[in-house]
């Protein structure tokens, strides 16, 4: 829920043109999703872990799009390769 809200804020900030701030919100969401995925695996919640992995991929795509918008094509390519 928190990561979803952070991603929503990041998307709105990007829409308004504040790409640097948007990037920070998406990166924070990614950190939370990674943590949640690891905890889900630790407690053997496989389906929950899969859901977090999907959310991570979508967040990585958002981060890659922002980096491309900021003309950081190397960073965008690296992020896109992770998703």
PDB file of C-alpha atoms in Angstrom:
ATOM      1  CA  UNK A   1       0.000   0.000   0.000  1.00  0.00           C
ATOM      2  CA  UNK A   2       2.788   2.453   0.859  1.00  0.00           C
ATOM      3  CA  UNK A   3       4.794   1.604  -2.262  1.00  0.00           C
ATOM      4  CA  UNK A   4       1.659   1.997  -4.379  1.00  0.00           C
ATOM      5  CA  UNK A   5       1.053   5.460  -2.912  1.00  0.00           C
ATOM      6  CA  UNK A   6       4.678   6.467  -3.488  1.00  0.00           C
ATOM      7  CA  UNK A   7       4.422   5.322  -7.104  1.00  0.00           C
ATOM      8  CA  UNK A   8       1.193   7.305  -7.535  1.00  0.00           C
ATOM      9  CA  UNK A   9       2.845  10.438  -6.177  1.00  0.00           C
ATOM     10  CA  UNK A  10       5.845   9.855  -8.439  1.00  0.00           C
ATOM     11  CA  UNK A  11       3.605   9.477 -11.477  1.00  0.00           C
ATOM     12  CA  UNK A  12       1.788  12.708 -10.672  1.00  0.00           C
ATOM     13  CA  UNK A  13       5.063  14.569 -10.127  1.00  0.00           C
ATOM     14  CA  UNK A  14       6.347  13.294 -13.467  1.00  0.00           C
ATOM     15  CA  UNK A  15       3.128  14.420 -15.151  1.00  0.00           C
ATOM     16  CA  UNK A  16       3.716  17.887 -13.673  1.00  0.00           C
ATOM     17  CA  UNK A  17       7.289  17.919 -14.967  1.00  0.00           C
ATOM     18  CA  UNK A  18       9.144  17.428 -11.674  1.00  0.00           C
ATOM     19  CA  UNK A  19      11.135  14.426 -12.862  1.00  0.00           C
ATOM     20  CA  UNK A  20      13.846  14.548 -10.197  1.00  0.00           C
ATOM     21  CA  UNK A  21      11.357  14.423  -7.353  1.00  0.00           C
ATOM     22  CA  UNK A  22       9.310  11.785  -9.194  1.00  0.00           C
ATOM     23  CA  UNK A  23      12.412   9.631  -9.542  1.00  0.00           C
ATOM     24  CA  UNK A  24      13.009   9.756  -5.778  1.00  0.00           C
ATOM     25  CA  UNK A  25       9.450   8.627  -5.040  1.00  0.00           C
ATOM     26  CA  UNK A  26       9.694   5.704  -7.469  1.00  0.00           C
ATOM     27  CA  UNK A  27      13.078   4.692  -6.064  1.00  0.00           C
ATOM     28  CA  UNK A  28      11.653   4.706  -2.534  1.00  0.00           C
ATOM     29  CA  UNK A  29       8.724   2.589  -3.719  1.00  0.00           C
ATOM     30  CA  UNK A  30      11.181   0.139  -5.297  1.00  0.00           C
ATOM     31  CA  UNK A  31      13.109  -0.160  -2.019  1.00  0.00           C
ATOM     32  CA  UNK A  32       9.912  -0.989  -0.136  1.00  0.00           C
ATOM     33  CA  UNK A  33       8.809  -3.503  -2.779  1.00  0.00           C
ATOM     34  CA  UNK A  34      12.204  -5.245  -2.680  1.00  0.00           C
ATOM     35  CA  UNK A  35      11.987  -5.496   1.102  1.00  0.00           C
ATOM     36  CA  UNK A  36       8.418  -6.815   0.946  1.00  0.00           C
ATOM     37  CA  UNK A  37       9.358  -9.395  -1.689  1.00  0.00           C
ATOM     38  CA  UNK A  38      12.249 -10.688   0.401  1.00  0.00           C
ATOM     39  CA  UNK A  39      10.076 -10.934   3.501  1.00  0.00           C
ATOM     40  CA  UNK A  40       7.356 -12.748   1.572  1.00  0.00           C
ATOM     41  CA  UNK A  41       9.915 -15.302   0.379  1.00  0.00           C
ATOM     42  CA  UNK A  42      11.353 -15.627   3.872  1.00  0.00           C
ATOM     43  CA  UNK A  43       7.945 -16.589   5.237  1.00  0.00           C
ATOM     44  CA  UNK A  44       7.152 -18.768   2.209  1.00  0.00           C
ATOM     45  CA  UNK A  45       4.387 -16.550   0.806  1.00  0.00           C
ATOM     46  CA  UNK A  46       5.199 -17.393  -2.794  1.00  0.00           C
ATOM     47  CA  UNK A  47       2.116 -15.830  -4.400  1.00  0.00           C
ATOM     48  CA  UNK A  48       2.629 -12.605  -2.449  1.00  0.00           C
ATOM     49  CA  UNK A  49       6.274 -12.595  -3.533  1.00  0.00           C
ATOM     50  CA  UNK A  50       5.222 -12.930  -7.170  1.00  0.00           C
ATOM     51  CA  UNK A  51       2.883  -9.952  -6.811  1.00  0.00           C
ATOM     52  CA  UNK A  52       5.700  -7.857  -5.349  1.00  0.00           C
ATOM     53  CA  UNK A  53       7.996  -8.939  -8.211  1.00  0.00           C
ATOM     54  CA  UNK A  54       5.430  -7.720 -10.749  1.00  0.00           C
ATOM     55  CA  UNK A  55       5.107  -4.397  -8.911  1.00  0.00           C
ATOM     56  CA  UNK A  56       8.899  -4.122  -8.856  1.00  0.00           C
ATOM     57  CA  UNK A  57       9.071  -4.621 -12.628  1.00  0.00           C
ATOM     58  CA  UNK A  58       6.452  -1.927 -13.192  1.00  0.00           C
ATOM     59  CA  UNK A  59       8.292   0.449 -10.873  1.00  0.00           C
ATOM     60  CA  UNK A  60      11.586  -0.244 -12.640  1.00  0.00           C
ATOM     61  CA  UNK A  61       9.887   0.615 -15.923  1.00  0.00           C
ATOM     62  CA  UNK A  62       8.734   3.942 -14.455  1.00  0.00           C
ATOM     63  CA  UNK A  63      12.247   4.690 -13.223  1.00  0.00           C
ATOM     64  CA  UNK A  64      13.682   3.807 -16.642  1.00  0.00           C
ATOM     65  CA  UNK A  65      11.199   6.084 -18.386  1.00  0.00           C
ATOM     66  CA  UNK A  66      12.114   8.975 -16.102  1.00  0.00           C
ATOM     67  CA  UNK A  67      15.830   8.416 -16.656  1.00  0.00           C
ATOM     68  CA  UNK A  68      15.251   8.397 -20.413  1.00  0.00           C
ATOM     69  CA  UNK A  69      13.249  11.625 -20.062  1.00  0.00           C
ATOM     70  CA  UNK A  70      16.237  13.080 -18.184  1.00  0.00           C
ATOM     71  CA  UNK A  71      18.517  11.985 -21.079  1.00  0.00           C
ATOM     72  CA  UNK A  72      20.269   9.396 -18.893  1.00  0.00           C
ATOM     73  CA  UNK A  73      20.139   6.748 -21.584  1.00  0.00           C
ATOM     74  CA  UNK A  74      22.785   4.512 -19.984  1.00  0.00           C
ATOM     75  CA  UNK A  75      20.951   4.496 -16.653  1.00  0.00           C
ATOM     76  CA  UNK A  76      17.635   3.923 -18.413  1.00  0.00           C
ATOM     77  CA  UNK A  77      19.073   0.991 -20.339  1.00  0.00           C
ATOM     78  CA  UNK A  78      20.467  -0.572 -17.166  1.00  0.00           C
ATOM     79  CA  UNK A  79      17.149  -0.192 -15.336  1.00  0.00           C
ATOM     80  CA  UNK A  80      15.129  -1.526 -18.250  1.00  0.00           C
ATOM     81  CA  UNK A  81      17.367  -4.584 -18.306  1.00  0.00           C
ATOM     82  CA  UNK A  82      16.495  -5.261 -14.644  1.00  0.00           C
ATOM     83  CA  UNK A  83      12.739  -5.167 -15.181  1.00  0.00           C
TER      84      UNK A  83
END
